[in-house]
CSV table of C-alpha atoms in Angstrom, one decimal:
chain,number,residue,atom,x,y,z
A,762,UNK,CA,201.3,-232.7,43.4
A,763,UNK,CA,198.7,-229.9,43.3
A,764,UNK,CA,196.2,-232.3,43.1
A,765,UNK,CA,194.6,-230.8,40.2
A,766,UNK,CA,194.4,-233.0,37.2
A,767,UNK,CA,194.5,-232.2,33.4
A,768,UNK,CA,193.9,-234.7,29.9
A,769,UNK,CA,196.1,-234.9,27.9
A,770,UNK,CA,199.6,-233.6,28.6
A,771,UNK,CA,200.0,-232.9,25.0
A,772,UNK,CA,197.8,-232.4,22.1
A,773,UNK,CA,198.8,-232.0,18.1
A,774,UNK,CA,196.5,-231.4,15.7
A,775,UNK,CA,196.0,-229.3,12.3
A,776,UNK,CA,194.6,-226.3,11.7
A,777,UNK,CA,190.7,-226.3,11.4
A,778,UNK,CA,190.6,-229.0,14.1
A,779,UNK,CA,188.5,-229.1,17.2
A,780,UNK,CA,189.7,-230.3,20.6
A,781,UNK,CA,188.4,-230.9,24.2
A,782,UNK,CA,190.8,-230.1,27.1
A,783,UNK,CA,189.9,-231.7,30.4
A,784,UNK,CA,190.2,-230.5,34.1
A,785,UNK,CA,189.9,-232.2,37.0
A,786,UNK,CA,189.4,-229.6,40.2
A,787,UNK,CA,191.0,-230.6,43.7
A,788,UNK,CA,188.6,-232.5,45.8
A,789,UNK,CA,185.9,-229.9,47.0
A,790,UNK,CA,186.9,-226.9,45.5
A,791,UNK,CA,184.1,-225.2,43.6
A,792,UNK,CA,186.1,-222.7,41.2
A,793,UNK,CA,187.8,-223.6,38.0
A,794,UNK,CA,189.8,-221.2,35.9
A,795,UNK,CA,191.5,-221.5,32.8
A,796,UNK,CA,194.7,-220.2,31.6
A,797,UNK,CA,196.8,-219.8,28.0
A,798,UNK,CA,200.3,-219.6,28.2
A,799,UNK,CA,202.1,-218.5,25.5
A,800,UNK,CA,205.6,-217.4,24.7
A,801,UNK,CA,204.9,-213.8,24.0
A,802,UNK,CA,201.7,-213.4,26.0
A,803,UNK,CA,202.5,-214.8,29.1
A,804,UNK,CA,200.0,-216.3,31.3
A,805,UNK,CA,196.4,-215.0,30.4
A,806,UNK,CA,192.9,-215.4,32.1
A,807,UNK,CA,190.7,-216.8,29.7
A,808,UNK,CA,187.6,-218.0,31.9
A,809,UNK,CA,186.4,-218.6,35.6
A,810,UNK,CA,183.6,-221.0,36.4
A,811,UNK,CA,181.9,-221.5,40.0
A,812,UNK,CA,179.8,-224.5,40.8
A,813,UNK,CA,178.6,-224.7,37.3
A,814,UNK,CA,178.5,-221.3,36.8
A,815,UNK,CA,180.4,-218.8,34.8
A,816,UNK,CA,181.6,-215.8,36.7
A,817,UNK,CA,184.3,-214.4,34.6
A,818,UNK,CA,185.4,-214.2,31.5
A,819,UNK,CA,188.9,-212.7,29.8
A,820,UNK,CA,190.0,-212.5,26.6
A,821,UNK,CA,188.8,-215.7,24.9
A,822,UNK,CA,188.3,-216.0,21.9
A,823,UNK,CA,184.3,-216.7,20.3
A,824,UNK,CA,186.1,-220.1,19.1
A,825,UNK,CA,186.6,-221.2,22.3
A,826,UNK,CA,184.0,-222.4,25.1
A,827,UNK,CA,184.2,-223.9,28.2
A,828,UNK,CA,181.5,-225.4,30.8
A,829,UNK,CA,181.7,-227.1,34.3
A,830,UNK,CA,179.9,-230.1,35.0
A,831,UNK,CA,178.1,-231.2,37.9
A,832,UNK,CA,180.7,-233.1,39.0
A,833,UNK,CA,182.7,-229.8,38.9
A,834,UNK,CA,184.8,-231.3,36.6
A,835,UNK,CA,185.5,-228.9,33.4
A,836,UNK,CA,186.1,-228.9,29.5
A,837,UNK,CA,187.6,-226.3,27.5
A,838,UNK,CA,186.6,-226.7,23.5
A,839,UNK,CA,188.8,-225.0,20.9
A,840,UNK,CA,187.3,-225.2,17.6
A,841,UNK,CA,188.5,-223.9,14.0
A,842,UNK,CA,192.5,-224.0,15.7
A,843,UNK,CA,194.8,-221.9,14.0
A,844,UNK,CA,199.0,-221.9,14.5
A,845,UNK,CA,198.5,-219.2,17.1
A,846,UNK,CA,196.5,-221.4,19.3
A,847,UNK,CA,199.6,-223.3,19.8
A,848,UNK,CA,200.4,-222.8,23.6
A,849,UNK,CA,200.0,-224.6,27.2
A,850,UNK,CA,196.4,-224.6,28.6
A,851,UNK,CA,196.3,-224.5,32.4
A,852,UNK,CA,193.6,-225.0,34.7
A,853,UNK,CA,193.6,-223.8,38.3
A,854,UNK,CA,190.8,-224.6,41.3
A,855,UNK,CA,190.6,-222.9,44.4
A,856,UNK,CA,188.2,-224.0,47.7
A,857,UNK,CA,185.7,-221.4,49.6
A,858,UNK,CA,186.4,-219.1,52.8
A,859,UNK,CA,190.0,-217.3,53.4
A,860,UNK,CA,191.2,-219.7,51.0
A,861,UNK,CA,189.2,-218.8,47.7
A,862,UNK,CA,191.7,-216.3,46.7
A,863,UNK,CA,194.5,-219.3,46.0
A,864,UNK,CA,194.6,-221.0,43.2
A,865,UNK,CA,195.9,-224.3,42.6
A,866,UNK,CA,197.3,-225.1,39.4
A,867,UNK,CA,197.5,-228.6,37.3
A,868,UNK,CA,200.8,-229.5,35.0
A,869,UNK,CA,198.9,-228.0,32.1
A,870,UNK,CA,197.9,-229.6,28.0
A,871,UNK,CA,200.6,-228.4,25.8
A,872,UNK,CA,198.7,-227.6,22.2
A,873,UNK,CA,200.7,-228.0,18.5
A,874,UNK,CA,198.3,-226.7,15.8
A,875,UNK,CA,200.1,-228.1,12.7
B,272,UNK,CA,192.5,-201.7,31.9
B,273,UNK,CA,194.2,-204.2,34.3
B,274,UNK,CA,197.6,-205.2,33.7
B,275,UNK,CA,201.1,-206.3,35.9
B,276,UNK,CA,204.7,-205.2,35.1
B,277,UNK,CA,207.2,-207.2,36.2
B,278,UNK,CA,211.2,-206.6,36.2
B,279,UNK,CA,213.5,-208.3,35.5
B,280,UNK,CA,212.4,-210.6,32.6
B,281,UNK,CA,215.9,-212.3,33.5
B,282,UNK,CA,217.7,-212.3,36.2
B,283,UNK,CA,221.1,-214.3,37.3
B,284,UNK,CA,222.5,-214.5,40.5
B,285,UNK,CA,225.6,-216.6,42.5
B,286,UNK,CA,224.7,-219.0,44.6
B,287,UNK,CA,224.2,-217.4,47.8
B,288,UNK,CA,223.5,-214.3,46.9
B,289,UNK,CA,219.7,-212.4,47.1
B,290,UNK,CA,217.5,-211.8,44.5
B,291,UNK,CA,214.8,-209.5,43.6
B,292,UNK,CA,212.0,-209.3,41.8
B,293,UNK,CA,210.1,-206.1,41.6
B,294,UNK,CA,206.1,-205.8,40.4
B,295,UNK,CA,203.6,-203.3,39.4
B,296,UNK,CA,199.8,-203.3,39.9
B,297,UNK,CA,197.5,-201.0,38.0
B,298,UNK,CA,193.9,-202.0,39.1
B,299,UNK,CA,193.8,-200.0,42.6
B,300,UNK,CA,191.5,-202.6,43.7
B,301,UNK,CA,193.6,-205.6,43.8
B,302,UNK,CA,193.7,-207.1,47.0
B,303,UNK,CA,195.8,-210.6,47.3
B,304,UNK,CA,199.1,-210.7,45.0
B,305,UNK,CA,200.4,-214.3,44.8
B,306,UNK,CA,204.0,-215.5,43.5
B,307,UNK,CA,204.7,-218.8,41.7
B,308,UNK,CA,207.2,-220.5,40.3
B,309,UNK,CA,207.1,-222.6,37.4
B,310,UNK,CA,210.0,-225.1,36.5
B,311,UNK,CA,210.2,-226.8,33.1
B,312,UNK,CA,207.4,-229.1,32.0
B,313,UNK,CA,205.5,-227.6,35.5
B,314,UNK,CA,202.8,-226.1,36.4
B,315,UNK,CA,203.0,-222.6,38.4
B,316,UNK,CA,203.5,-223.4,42.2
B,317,UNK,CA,202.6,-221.4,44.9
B,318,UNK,CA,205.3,-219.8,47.1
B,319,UNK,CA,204.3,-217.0,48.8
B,320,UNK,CA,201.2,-214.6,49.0
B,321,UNK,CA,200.1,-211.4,50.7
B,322,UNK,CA,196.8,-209.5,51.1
B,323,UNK,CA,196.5,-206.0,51.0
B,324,UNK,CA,196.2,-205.2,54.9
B,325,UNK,CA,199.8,-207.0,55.4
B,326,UNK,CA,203.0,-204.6,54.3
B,327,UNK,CA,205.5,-207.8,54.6
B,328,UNK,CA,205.3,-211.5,54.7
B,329,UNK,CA,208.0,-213.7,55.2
B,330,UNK,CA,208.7,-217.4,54.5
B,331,UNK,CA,211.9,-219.2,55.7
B,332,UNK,CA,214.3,-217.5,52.5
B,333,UNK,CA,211.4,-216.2,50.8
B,334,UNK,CA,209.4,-212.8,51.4
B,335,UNK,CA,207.1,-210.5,49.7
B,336,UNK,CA,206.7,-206.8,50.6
B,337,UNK,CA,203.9,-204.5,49.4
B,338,UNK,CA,203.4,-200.9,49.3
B,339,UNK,CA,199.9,-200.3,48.2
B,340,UNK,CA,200.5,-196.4,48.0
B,341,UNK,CA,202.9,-197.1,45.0
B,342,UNK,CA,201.0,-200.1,43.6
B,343,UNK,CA,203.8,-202.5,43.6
B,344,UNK,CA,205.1,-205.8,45.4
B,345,UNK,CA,208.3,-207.1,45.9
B,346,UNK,CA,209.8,-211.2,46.0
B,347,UNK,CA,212.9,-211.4,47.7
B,348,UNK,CA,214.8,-214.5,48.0
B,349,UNK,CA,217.8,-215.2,50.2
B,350,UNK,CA,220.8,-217.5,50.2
B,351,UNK,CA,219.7,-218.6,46.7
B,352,UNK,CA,220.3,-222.3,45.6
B,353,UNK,CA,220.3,-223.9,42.3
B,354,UNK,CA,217.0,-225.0,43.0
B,355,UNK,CA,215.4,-222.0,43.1
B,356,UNK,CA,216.3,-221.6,39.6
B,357,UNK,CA,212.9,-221.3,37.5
B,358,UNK,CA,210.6,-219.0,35.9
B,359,UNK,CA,208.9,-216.5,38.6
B,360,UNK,CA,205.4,-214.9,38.2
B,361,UNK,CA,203.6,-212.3,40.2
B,362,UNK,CA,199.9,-211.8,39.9
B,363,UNK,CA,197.2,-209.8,41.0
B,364,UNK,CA,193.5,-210.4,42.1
B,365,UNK,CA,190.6,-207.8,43.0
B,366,UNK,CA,188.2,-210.7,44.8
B,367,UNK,CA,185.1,-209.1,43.5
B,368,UNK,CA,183.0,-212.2,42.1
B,369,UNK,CA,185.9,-213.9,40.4
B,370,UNK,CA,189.3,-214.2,41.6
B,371,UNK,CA,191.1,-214.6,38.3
B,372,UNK,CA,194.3,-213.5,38.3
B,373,UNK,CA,196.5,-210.9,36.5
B,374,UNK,CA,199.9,-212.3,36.1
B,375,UNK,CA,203.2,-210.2,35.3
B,376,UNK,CA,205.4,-211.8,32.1
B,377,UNK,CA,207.5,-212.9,34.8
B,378,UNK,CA,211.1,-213.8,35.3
B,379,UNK,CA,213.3,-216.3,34.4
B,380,UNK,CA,215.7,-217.1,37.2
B,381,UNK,CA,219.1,-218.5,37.3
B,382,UNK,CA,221.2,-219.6,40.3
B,383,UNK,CA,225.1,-219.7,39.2
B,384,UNK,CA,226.7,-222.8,41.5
């Protein structure tokens, strides 16, 4: 167990349909990123978020958005979901000092857009 | 732009045997490269890691190698067992800001009993 937790393990919904994915960090680490995972794509960087703070951003789409609360909990929205959104959604945190480079990863939201 | 190759996409090997998985880095800045192994209905798992000021790391059947002249990293895993069957992925991280990572397409593993 990494210790990082995500809601739900799986998600279907239509096209058109909003959702809210939901990370829990491991206890005391700051960072949260977020991942897609797709067949053809691979494992993809979509956004990094520090203490409530974004500090990176990849290739996500303008129909997603994610924020980090001040519990350092965080919440990926997908909004207007079309088939290709279909994929697993991970989330990793990682902790401060010589450790900030590793991440830890949770067992991931699998996504069907209908 | 920034972007991993990794080789093979598949690889099968007997039990017992070695097996290799070979990556490429393009960002010359990258400075930590991580593997992890996924298994089905998993999230990716951390097995090994190296900075850029180490050339080899090793870990009981498990090492990494890096040449940072070439741009590329190696995983290497001895006396393979059915359970190290999985999906392997490298990645790469600059640690400028944000450590996100850059992951190769990775490699689907399979241990022969």
């Amino acid at each position: 167990d990494s210790g990082v937790t995500q809601t739900p393990k799986h998600l279907i919904t239509a096209t058109g349909q909003r959702v809210t994915l939901r990370c829990s960090p491991r206890s005391g680490d700051l960072s949260v990123y977020w991942y897609q995972q797709s067949l053809d794509q691979g494992l993809q960087f979509l956004i990094h978020y520090y203490n409530g703070e974004e500090r990176a951003k990849g290739n996500i789409l303008e129909r997603f958005s994610a924020q980090q609360f001040p519990d350092l909990h965080s919440e990926l929205n997908l909004s207007s979901l079309e088939l290709g959104d279909s994929a697993l959604y991970f989330c990793a945190s990682s902790g401060a000092g010589v450790s900030k480079n590793i991440q830890y990863f949770g067992a991931g939201t699998r996504l069907s857009v209908l | 732009g920034e972007n991993v190759e990794q080789h093979p996409s598949t690889l099968s090997v007997q039990e017992g045997d070695s097996a290799v998985i070979k990556c490429t880095y393009s960002d010359s800045a990258s400075n930590y490269f991580p593997w992890y192994k996924q298994e089905l209905g998993k999230g990716p798992q951390l097995i090994i890691d190296i900075r850029s000021n180490v050339g080899e790391k090793k870990d009981q059947r498990i090492a990494v190698t890096l040449n940072k002249t070439a741009k590329h990293f190696s995983l290497h895993i001895t006396e393979t067992q059915p359970e190290d069957s999985a999906v392997y992925f490298c990645a790469a991280s600059r640690g400028s800001g944000t450590y996100k990572y850059i992951f190769g397409t990775g490699t689907r593993l399979k241990v022969l009993a």
